Amino acid sequence: MAASGSLRYAAAVSLLAAAYFGSAKLGLQLATVSPYATVVWPPTGIALASLLLLGHRAWPGVFLGALLANATVDGALLPSFLIAMGNTLEALAGAALVNRFANGRDCFYRPQDTFRYAILAGMGATSISATVGLFSIWLGGAFGEAGAGVVWLTWWLGDGTSVLTIAPLILLAAVRERHLGMPGRLPEFAALAAFTLAVGIFVFKSGLPLWERPYPLSYLCVSPLLWAAIRFGPRETAGAVFVLSGMAVWGRLTDYEAWSHESLLSLQVFLGLISFMALSLAASVHERQATHQMLRRREEELSNFLENAVLGMHWVNAEGIIIWANKAELALLGYAPEEYIGRRAADFHADAGMVDDILRRLERGGEVQGYEARLRRKDGSLVHVLLDLNAHRENGRLVHTRCFTRDISERKRAAEELQRVNESLEMRVEERTLSLARANRTLAAEIQERRHAEALVRDQNEILLQMASGAPLPAILDSIASFAARESGGDLCALLLHGPEGTRLRVAAAPRLPAAFAEAIPELALSPDSDLPSTLLPAVPGEGADGALPASPWAEYRRLAARHGFPACWGAPIVSAGREVLGALIMHHPSPHLSPSEKDRELLESAARMAAIAVERQRTLDEMRRVEERFRLLVEGVQDYAICLIDPHGNVITWNDGAERIKGYRADEIVGRHFSCFYTQEDLRDLRPEEALRLAAENGRHREEGWRVRKDGSRFFASVLMAALRTEDGQLGGFAKVTQDITARKEEQEKLKEYADRLQFLSRRLLELQETERRAIARELHDETGQALTALKINLDLALQTPAMSNAKYLAESADLADSLLRQVRNLSLDLHPSILDDLGLVAALRWSAGRQAQRSGFRLHFDADPVGGRLPIEVETACFRIAQEALTNVSRHAEAKEVELTFRRAGGAYEMVVQDDGRGFDAESKLRYAAAGLSMGLVGMQERAALIGASLDILSTPGNGTRICLKVPLRPSNEGIQGRSKAGIG
């Protein structure tokens, strides 16, 4: 991508340099005052247009073309270099000024931009090249006969004319033309081109047979330029300017003697001036056409807006004729355009003379707002509308009115309905006025009743507030009793509740009740029932001369109350929501013939209901406390499980001792925190806490196992059960979370898995080693024992075939072969299982094996062993012998040791066997990891043998410092020396 961009850049620079060079050589053909100064200099326009189109990065093309063109004049490098610098600075400055102040490459579409372009680029920037060129010519001594002023003016005019004739054509041809209409103009364009060529030939080409032209005709060039500017656009105008300028140069080249230098300067000034004027005129025409098209689009948009507006609109001329109406107006009245437009507006008004009235108002004031009228629809129905009108005038004369129509039929109907309602209300007000006096008479009673009701509600709310704030039950019942006594007009109230045995009542609240009466009530065997109010009413005449009460469970209470000065009493049972009778509320009065009113009964029942609520609430609170206490004792008594409650957002609410023991947090440290603090960073990144809450909420419970983090940062493996807790209406109330530390079980499982894997691996390796051992034994029997037997057979055959006197040689060889064969079989047997271990014991077997290995490998052996005091178990002796044998074999194969020490001692409560060498050693940790991966059966076998007898094996080694292998066998009853075995095993 970068390479292709570089190639395009190089191609553009090269093409610009070539165009500059070619046009410069053409311009230098007309140099008269100096080899370097010419009145026609096309490269300036090419350079300026190229930098405006390609950017300032194209300046090397300008510099290179200018340097080559000027160097070919007379070969002077210094003036050529300075002139090339001036030409490049001229193009860069002109492009920068045009981009900054004249709208860049689009400078020919507005007259102000064209003017800035002519001033900044055509006059300002060109002075840089003229000044630098004049200095360069002076430095090279190439003035000739012309003076400095003539050279500078020639240079400046040549560059300026090129900026006004060449650059516009290139810019306008390269930039996409902004066509503003006038399609199908090709014939006119051809006519313009032909006319321009004709004018150019006629004005600038001498030798025509028409006349001798003793006077100038340059002004004729204006006509095609005006035609191009007015009828076409900036691009065609620039083309016409270029054609006329080219014709002028052509005439100069073909009729050299007919034109003097001064006339050429005048012609260039003329061409530059008319070019500037033509381009400015074309820009003005283009801008006017653009503005005209914009206004036309705006007019179309406005027309479309008015035509499709939701508000009805129409125009009426001064004669009252409708001249335009939009769709909303036509839809409102149901007419087609041809049925509505062109008719008199009065034809659609239901009220005669309304149009004339509107026109008179408009004549006076210019606009009318909110004019109500009735218009007739096409179907004959009337629609109420609100008209907003203003007048359009020209020269003070009314041309037409603009009317905005709003349908107010619904509002009108609503106003009429409102009027009817108002009239009805007025009649009702009159009627109500007559009854106002009666209402006023009852108002005082109603106000008093309302105040009493408000006080009643306030007292009840205070009692309920006591319940909500957790006040003690006796205080609440006292408030209820006081409330009932106060509202009943001074009667005494007693709240009686069931006692613990359920058959007697106790006094729960009895403000102002005599103490003797209150103390005597619990002695009565009473139980409240639904017939309580009637049984407590006082006796009525006719029940008996002595006023005896009818038989009732509450008759005794009635007599007790009468004895204490309350012959009249009535009550209501206190009943729970489950229809359980909790007690009774009794009202007492000293008047014997007083009966409760309906208001008293309602008050009594209301107070009884509040008492029931208070008692049930206390029961519920007591039960909740008992349940919470039992739950707390249960949870806090669990030490092996972390039990906690979590709110729906995951914050810890409760915390038991088991949770503190397992996770390390005290209750005051963890309550209120999010339970995600127990998760590892890996689980937090995977959003495992949020996932656990979601699964528990969706499924009712969620169980998982994983690593958790304690307060101190340590980890433990946990089994977690999380259950969702929901309210009766199914709303999520939180979660119960139970956590068990199963790290030990996890470690045991890992160990069992590791042991199983190792056992499987060892089993596989054992089979491989067995097969390897079989092959080694077979190879040993074939390569050595087999060959010896074959030689022995051959000798015996030869002995049988030769005379007796010659058999001695073969028999001697056979005897030697038999001895060698016997040694081989004995060595093979000892390698498989040395009999010395069974016959003489561990110490003797170690001494024999180490000495045999030292003799084979050439190292010096230091052997030291304590007496065992008997024989060790055969599995212990075998394991120790094989570990020592493997260690000595590794010394022979890998260590390159000179000294090897083997000791077997009893140290404390264990036997300790050490094999140590001074060989090259190895990296013990990496070797052990290598062995653990199953890649070294020697070390694995040593570790497995030590583990089978409960011993520990330590391997210490570093490169260059030898190796030390220490086996410690703990002393157990099974490992103590066993007497009675051969004493040859005692070291």
GROMACS .gro file of N, CA and C in nm, residues 282-403:
model
  366
  282ALA      N    1  -1.839   3.530  -1.448
  282ALA     CA    2  -1.886   3.391  -1.447
  282ALA      C    3  -1.915   3.344  -1.305
  283ALA      N    4  -1.829   3.384  -1.210
  283ALA     CA    5  -1.852   3.347  -1.070
  283ALA      C    6  -1.980   3.411  -1.018
  284SER      N    7  -2.001   3.539  -1.056
  284SER     CA    8  -2.123   3.606  -1.012
  284SER      C    9  -2.247   3.539  -1.069
  285VAL      N   10  -2.241   3.506  -1.198
  285VAL     CA   11  -2.355   3.438  -1.260
  285VAL      C   12  -2.377   3.303  -1.195
  286HIS      N   13  -2.268   3.230  -1.171
  286HIS     CA   14  -2.280   3.098  -1.106
  286HIS      C   15  -2.342   3.111  -0.968
  287GLU      N   16  -2.295   3.212  -0.892
  287GLU     CA   17  -2.349   3.231  -0.757
  287GLU      C   18  -2.497   3.269  -0.763
  288ARG      N   19  -2.532   3.355  -0.863
  288ARG     CA   20  -2.672   3.394  -0.877
  288ARG      C   21  -2.758   3.273  -0.914
  289GLN      N   22  -2.709   3.188  -1.003
  289GLN     CA   23  -2.785   3.070  -1.040
  289GLN      C   24  -2.799   2.973  -0.921
  290ALA      N   25  -2.690   2.958  -0.844
  290ALA     CA   26  -2.699   2.871  -0.726
  290ALA      C   27  -2.801   2.925  -0.627
  291THR      N   28  -2.797   3.058  -0.606
  291THR     CA   29  -2.894   3.119  -0.514
  291THR      C   30  -3.036   3.101  -0.567
  292HIS      N   31  -3.052   3.118  -0.699
  292HIS     CA   32  -3.184   3.102  -0.759
  292HIS      C   33  -3.235   2.959  -0.740
  293GLN      N   34  -3.149   2.861  -0.762
  293GLN     CA   35  -3.192   2.722  -0.744
  293GLN      C   36  -3.223   2.692  -0.597
  294MET      N   37  -3.141   2.749  -0.506
  294MET     CA   38  -3.169   2.727  -0.364
  294MET      C   39  -3.305   2.787  -0.326
  295LEU      N   40  -3.331   2.910  -0.377
  295LEU     CA   41  -3.460   2.972  -0.347
  295LEU      C   42  -3.575   2.892  -0.407
  296ARG      N   43  -3.551   2.836  -0.526
  296ARG     CA   44  -3.656   2.757  -0.589
  296ARG      C   45  -3.682   2.628  -0.507
  297ARG      N   46  -3.574   2.567  -0.457
  297ARG     CA   47  -3.594   2.449  -0.372
  297ARG      C   48  -3.669   2.485  -0.244
  298ARG      N   49  -3.629   2.598  -0.186
  298ARG     CA   50  -3.698   2.642  -0.065
  298ARG      C   51  -3.846   2.669  -0.093
  299GLU      N   52  -3.871   2.729  -0.210
  299GLU     CA   53  -4.011   2.757  -0.247
  299GLU      C   54  -4.088   2.626  -0.262
  300GLU      N   55  -4.024   2.526  -0.324
  300GLU     CA   56  -4.091   2.397  -0.341
  300GLU      C   57  -4.115   2.331  -0.204
  301GLU      N   58  -4.014   2.340  -0.116
  301GLU     CA   59  -4.031   2.282   0.017
  301GLU      C   60  -4.144   2.352   0.092
  302LEU      N   61  -4.146   2.486   0.084
  302LEU     CA   62  -4.252   2.560   0.152
  302LEU      C   63  -4.389   2.525   0.093
  303SER      N   64  -4.396   2.516  -0.039
  303SER     CA   65  -4.522   2.480  -0.103
  303SER      C   66  -4.567   2.341  -0.059
  304ASN      N   67  -4.471   2.248  -0.054
  304ASN     CA   68  -4.506   2.113  -0.009
  304ASN      C   69  -4.551   2.113   0.136
  305PHE      N   70  -4.483   2.196   0.218
  305PHE     CA   71  -4.521   2.205   0.359
  305PHE      C   72  -4.664   2.259   0.374
  306LEU      N   73  -4.693   2.365   0.299
  306LEU     CA   74  -4.827   2.424   0.309
  306LEU      C   75  -4.933   2.326   0.254
  307GLU      N   76  -4.900   2.258   0.145
  307GLU     CA   77  -4.997   2.169   0.083
  307GLU      C   78  -5.030   2.051   0.174
  308ASN      N   79  -4.931   2.003   0.249
  308ASN     CA   80  -4.950   1.884   0.331
  308ASN      C   81  -4.960   1.916   0.480
  309ALA      N   82  -4.976   2.041   0.515
  309ALA     CA   83  -4.990   2.079   0.656
  309ALA      C   84  -5.118   2.019   0.716
  310VAL      N   85  -5.113   1.989   0.844
  310VAL     CA   86  -5.230   1.932   0.911
  310VAL      C   87  -5.336   2.038   0.939
  311LEU      N   88  -5.297   2.166   0.933
  311LEU     CA   89  -5.390   2.276   0.957
  311LEU      C   90  -5.446   2.322   0.822
  312GLY      N   91  -5.577   2.336   0.814
  312GLY     CA   92  -5.641   2.380   0.690
  312GLY      C   93  -5.603   2.523   0.656
  313MET      N   94  -5.574   2.548   0.526
  313MET     CA   95  -5.535   2.682   0.482
  313MET      C   96  -5.596   2.707   0.344
  314HIS      N   97  -5.633   2.833   0.319
  314HIS     CA   98  -5.679   2.872   0.186
  314HIS      C   99  -5.657   3.022   0.168
  315TRP      N  100  -5.647   3.062   0.040
  315TRP     CA  101  -5.627   3.203   0.007
  315TRP      C  102  -5.753   3.254  -0.068
  316VAL      N  103  -5.787   3.377  -0.033
  316VAL     CA  104  -5.904   3.442  -0.095
  316VAL      C  105  -5.858   3.577  -0.150
  317ASN      N  106  -5.890   3.605  -0.278
  317ASN     CA  107  -5.846   3.732  -0.336
  317ASN      C  108  -5.938   3.845  -0.293
  318ALA      N  109  -5.907   3.964  -0.343
  318ALA     CA  110  -5.982   4.082  -0.300
  318ALA      C  111  -6.129   4.075  -0.340
  319GLU      N  112  -6.163   3.997  -0.442
  319GLU     CA  113  -6.302   3.984  -0.483
  319GLU      C  114  -6.375   3.873  -0.409
  320GLY      N  115  -6.308   3.807  -0.314
  320GLY     CA  116  -6.373   3.704  -0.235
  320GLY      C  117  -6.371   3.567  -0.301
  321ILE      N  118  -6.286   3.548  -0.404
  321ILE     CA  119  -6.277   3.421  -0.474
  321ILE      C  120  -6.163   3.339  -0.411
  322ILE      N  121  -6.190   3.210  -0.387
  322ILE     CA  122  -6.086   3.120  -0.332
  322ILE      C  123  -5.989   3.087  -0.445
  323ILE      N  124  -5.862   3.120  -0.424
  323ILE     CA  125  -5.762   3.097  -0.529
  323ILE      C  126  -5.668   2.980  -0.495
  324TRP      N  127  -5.669   2.933  -0.372
  324TRP     CA  128  -5.584   2.818  -0.336
  324TRP      C  129  -5.633   2.758  -0.205
  325ALA      N  130  -5.620   2.627  -0.191
  325ALA     CA  131  -5.655   2.558  -0.066
  325ALA      C  132  -5.568   2.433  -0.055
  326ASN      N  133  -5.526   2.401   0.068
  326ASN     CA  134  -5.442   2.282   0.085
  326ASN      C  135  -5.530   2.160   0.111
  327LYS      N  136  -5.464   2.043   0.124
  327LYS     CA  137  -5.536   1.917   0.138
  327LYS      C  138  -5.616   1.913   0.267
  328ALA      N  139  -5.560   1.967   0.377
  328ALA     CA  140  -5.633   1.964   0.503
  328ALA      C  141  -5.764   2.042   0.494
  329GLU      N  142  -5.762   2.156   0.424
  329GLU     CA  143  -5.883   2.238   0.406
  329GLU      C  144  -5.987   2.160   0.326
  330LEU      N  145  -5.942   2.097   0.217
  330LEU     CA  146  -6.035   2.022   0.133
  330LEU      C  147  -6.091   1.901   0.207
  331ALA      N  148  -6.003   1.833   0.286
  331ALA     CA  149  -6.049   1.716   0.360
  331ALA      C  150  -6.148   1.756   0.469
  332LEU      N  151  -6.130   1.875   0.528
  332LEU     CA  152  -6.221   1.920   0.633
  332LEU      C  153  -6.362   1.940   0.578
  333LEU      N  154  -6.372   1.996   0.457
  333LEU     CA  155  -6.504   2.027   0.401
  333LEU      C  156  -6.553   1.920   0.303
  334GLY      N  157  -6.465   1.828   0.261
  334GLY     CA  158  -6.508   1.717   0.177
  334GLY      C  159  -6.517   1.751   0.030
  335TYR      N  160  -6.451   1.858  -0.016
  335TYR     CA  161  -6.458   1.898  -0.157
  335TYR      C  162  -6.333   1.854  -0.231
  336ALA      N  163  -6.348   1.834  -0.362
  336ALA     CA  164  -6.233   1.817  -0.450
  336ALA      C  165  -6.178   1.955  -0.484
  337PRO      N  166  -6.050   1.964  -0.527
  337PRO     CA  167  -5.993   2.097  -0.556
  337PRO      C  168  -6.074   2.175  -0.658
  338GLU      N  169  -6.120   2.109  -0.766
  338GLU     CA  170  -6.194   2.183  -0.868
  338GLU      C  171  -6.331   2.225  -0.819
  339GLU      N  172  -6.382   2.161  -0.712
  339GLU     CA  173  -6.513   2.199  -0.658
  339GLU      C  174  -6.503   2.315  -0.558
  340TYR      N  175  -6.381   2.340  -0.512
  340TYR     CA  176  -6.364   2.438  -0.404
  340TYR      C  177  -6.291   2.563  -0.455
  341ILE      N  178  -6.182   2.541  -0.526
  341ILE     CA  179  -6.101   2.654  -0.572
  341ILE      C  180  -6.170   2.719  -0.692
  342GLY      N  181  -6.175   2.851  -0.690
  342GLY     CA  182  -6.239   2.925  -0.798
  342GLY      C  183  -6.380   2.972  -0.763
  343ARG      N  184  -6.434   2.925  -0.654
  343ARG     CA  185  -6.568   2.969  -0.612
  343ARG      C  186  -6.555   3.077  -0.506
  344ARG      N  187  -6.668   3.147  -0.485
  344ARG     CA  188  -6.669   3.254  -0.385
  344ARG      C  189  -6.664   3.192  -0.245
  345ALA      N  190  -6.590   3.254  -0.158
  345ALA     CA  191  -6.580   3.205  -0.021
  345ALA      C  192  -6.714   3.212   0.050
  346ALA      N  193  -6.798   3.309   0.012
  346ALA     CA  194  -6.927   3.323   0.079
  346ALA      C  195  -7.017   3.204   0.053
  347ASP      N  196  -6.991   3.127  -0.055
  347ASP     CA  197  -7.075   3.011  -0.084
  347ASP      C  198  -7.061   2.903   0.022
  348PHE      N  199  -6.954   2.907   0.097
  348PHE     CA  200  -6.929   2.800   0.194
  348PHE      C  201  -6.955   2.846   0.337
  349HIS      N  202  -6.989   2.972   0.356
  349HIS     CA  203  -7.018   3.022   0.490
  349HIS      C  204  -7.167   3.013   0.515
  350ALA      N  205  -7.204   2.959   0.629
  350ALA     CA  206  -7.345   2.947   0.663
  350ALA      C  207  -7.405   3.081   0.703
  351ASP      N  208  -7.323   3.175   0.746
  351ASP     CA  209  -7.371   3.305   0.791
  351ASP      C  210  -7.343   3.407   0.681
  352ALA      N  211  -7.445   3.470   0.628
  352ALA     CA  212  -7.431   3.567   0.521
  352ALA      C  213  -7.359   3.692   0.570
  353GLY      N  214  -7.284   3.750   0.484
  353GLY     CA  215  -7.215   3.873   0.518
  353GLY      C  216  -7.088   3.855   0.597
  354MET      N  217  -7.053   3.732   0.631
  354MET     CA  218  -6.934   3.711   0.715
  354MET      C  219  -6.806   3.738   0.636
  355VAL      N  220  -6.805   3.700   0.508
  355VAL     CA  221  -6.685   3.724   0.427
  355VAL      C  222  -6.661   3.875   0.414
  356ASP      N  223  -6.769   3.950   0.389
  356ASP     CA  224  -6.754   4.096   0.378
  356ASP      C  225  -6.703   4.154   0.508
  357ASP      N  226  -6.751   4.102   0.620
  357ASP     CA  227  -6.704   4.152   0.750
  357ASP      C  228  -6.556   4.124   0.768
  358ILE      N  229  -6.513   4.005   0.727
  358ILE     CA  230  -6.371   3.970   0.740
  358ILE      C  231  -6.285   4.062   0.654
  359LEU      N  232  -6.330   4.087   0.530
  359LEU     CA  233  -6.251   4.172   0.441
  359LEU      C  234  -6.243   4.315   0.494
  360ARG      N  235  -6.352   4.364   0.552
  360ARG     CA  236  -6.347   4.498   0.610
  360ARG      C  237  -6.248   4.503   0.727
  361ARG      N  238  -6.248   4.401   0.810
  361ARG     CA  239  -6.153   4.400   0.922
  361ARG      C  240  -6.009   4.395   0.871
  362LEU      N  241  -5.987   4.315   0.766
  362LEU     CA  242  -5.852   4.309   0.713
  362LEU      C  243  -5.809   4.441   0.652
  363GLU      N  244  -5.900   4.511   0.592
  363GLU     CA  245  -5.868   4.643   0.538
  363GLU      C  246  -5.826   4.739   0.647
  364ARG      N  247  -5.889   4.727   0.762
  364ARG     CA  248  -5.857   4.819   0.872
  364ARG      C  249  -5.733   4.776   0.950
  365GLY      N  250  -5.725   4.647   0.984
  365GLY     CA  251  -5.619   4.606   1.076
  365GLY      C  252  -5.509   4.521   1.018
  366GLY      N  253  -5.528   4.464   0.905
  366GLY     CA  254  -5.422   4.383   0.845
  366GLY      C  255  -5.427   4.236   0.882
  367GLU      N  256  -5.487   4.200   0.995
  367GLU     CA  257  -5.499   4.059   1.031
  367GLU      C  258  -5.616   4.042   1.127
  368VAL      N  259  -5.672   3.921   1.129
  368VAL     CA  260  -5.785   3.886   1.216
  368VAL      C  261  -5.749   3.755   1.286
  369GLN      N  262  -5.761   3.753   1.418
  369GLN     CA  263  -5.726   3.635   1.496
  369GLN      C  264  -5.850   3.582   1.567
  370GLY      N  265  -5.866   3.449   1.562
  370GLY     CA  266  -5.971   3.384   1.638
  370GLY      C  267  -6.111   3.419   1.594
  371TYR      N  268  -6.137   3.422   1.467
  371TYR     CA  269  -6.270   3.456   1.414
  371TYR      C  270  -6.350   3.328   1.400
  372GLU      N  271  -6.462   3.319   1.474
  372GLU     CA  272  -6.544   3.199   1.469
  372GLU      C  273  -6.641   3.207   1.351
  373ALA      N  274  -6.656   3.094   1.282
  373ALA     CA  275  -6.746   3.088   1.167
  373ALA      C  276  -6.800   2.947   1.153
  374ARG      N  277  -6.906   2.937   1.071
  374ARG     CA  278  -6.964   2.806   1.039
  374ARG      C  279  -6.952   2.782   0.890
  375LEU      N  280  -6.887   2.674   0.855
  375LEU     CA  281  -6.869   2.641   0.714
  375LEU      C  282  -6.956   2.522   0.678
  376ARG      N  283  -6.999   2.521   0.553
  376ARG     CA  284  -7.089   2.416   0.506
  376ARG      C  285  -7.007   2.312   0.430
  377ARG      N  286  -7.016   2.188   0.476
  377ARG     CA  287  -6.946   2.078   0.408
  377ARG      C  288  -7.022   2.040   0.280
  378LYS      N  289  -6.956   1.955   0.203
  378LYS     CA  290  -7.018   1.910   0.079
  378LYS      C  291  -7.144   1.829   0.106
  379ASP      N  292  -7.149   1.754   0.216
  379ASP     CA  293  -7.268   1.673   0.249
  379ASP      C  294  -7.378   1.756   0.313
  380GLY      N  295  -7.358   1.888   0.328
  380GLY     CA  296  -7.459   1.975   0.384
  380GLY      C  297  -7.447   2.003   0.531
  381SER      N  298  -7.366   1.926   0.601
  381SER     CA  299  -7.349   1.948   0.745
  381SER      C  300  -7.263   2.071   0.769
  382LEU      N  301  -7.279   2.126   0.889
  382LEU     CA  302  -7.205   2.245   0.927
  382LEU      C  303  -7.090   2.207   1.019
  383VAL      N  304  -6.980   2.278   1.004
  383VAL     CA  305  -6.864   2.257   1.091
  383VAL      C  306  -6.823   2.392   1.148
  384HIS      N  307  -6.803   2.395   1.279
  384HIS     CA  308  -6.761   2.516   1.346
  384HIS      C  309  -6.609   2.527   1.334
  385VAL      N  310  -6.560   2.642   1.289
  385VAL     CA  311  -6.417   2.662   1.269
  385VAL      C  312  -6.376   2.793   1.334
  386LEU      N  313  -6.245   2.800   1.356
  386LEU     CA  314  -6.183   2.921   1.408
  386LEU      C  315  -6.085   2.969   1.302
  387LEU      N  316  -6.103   3.091   1.251
  387LEU     CA  317  -6.024   3.143   1.141
  387LEU      C  318  -5.921   3.242   1.193
  388ASP      N  319  -5.797   3.225   1.145
  388ASP     CA  320  -5.690   3.323   1.166
  388ASP      C  321  -5.650   3.372   1.028
  389LEU      N  322  -5.660   3.506   1.005
  389LEU     CA  323  -5.641   3.561   0.871
  389LEU      C  324  -5.542   3.675   0.875
  390ASN      N  325  -5.462   3.687   0.769
  390ASN     CA  326  -5.381   3.806   0.748
  390ASN      C  327  -5.383   3.842   0.601
  391ALA      N  328  -5.349   3.965   0.570
  391ALA     CA  329  -5.362   4.018   0.434
  391ALA      C  330  -5.226   4.029   0.368
  392HIS      N  331  -5.221   3.994   0.241
  392HIS     CA  332  -5.102   4.012   0.159
  392HIS      C  333  -5.126   4.132   0.067
  393ARG      N  334  -5.042   4.233   0.078
  393ARG     CA  335  -5.061   4.356   0.004
  393ARG      C  336  -4.942   4.380  -0.088
  394GLU      N  337  -4.967   4.444  -0.196
  394GLU     CA  338  -4.864   4.491  -0.288
  394GLU      C  339  -4.896   4.635  -0.322
  395ASN      N  340  -4.799   4.723  -0.293
  395ASN     CA  341  -4.816   4.868  -0.316
  395ASN      C  342  -4.939   4.920  -0.242
  396GLY      N  343  -4.962   4.865  -0.122
  396GLY     CA  344  -5.072   4.910  -0.040
  396GLY      C  345  -5.206   4.853  -0.080
  397ARG      N  346  -5.213   4.774  -0.184
  397ARG     CA  347  -5.340   4.720  -0.232
  397ARG      C  348  -5.353   4.575  -0.189
  398LEU      N  349  -5.471   4.539  -0.141
  398LEU     CA  350  -5.496   4.402  -0.096
  398LEU      C  351  -5.495   4.308  -0.217
  399VAL      N  352  -5.406   4.209  -0.212
  399VAL     CA  353  -5.397   4.111  -0.320
  399VAL      C  354  -5.478   3.988  -0.284
  400HIS      N  355  -5.451   3.930  -0.170
  400HIS     CA  356  -5.531   3.816  -0.124
  400HIS      C  357  -5.513   3.803   0.026
  401THR      N  358  -5.605   3.731   0.084
  401THR     CA  359  -5.597   3.700   0.228
  401THR      C  360  -5.553   3.556   0.246
  402ARG      N  361  -5.477   3.531   0.353
  402ARG     CA  362  -5.433   3.396   0.387
  402ARG      C  363  -5.508   3.352   0.511
  403CYS      N  364  -5.585   3.245   0.497
  403CYS     CA  365  -5.674   3.200   0.603
  403CYS      C  366  -5.627   3.066   0.657
   0.00000   0.00000   0.00000
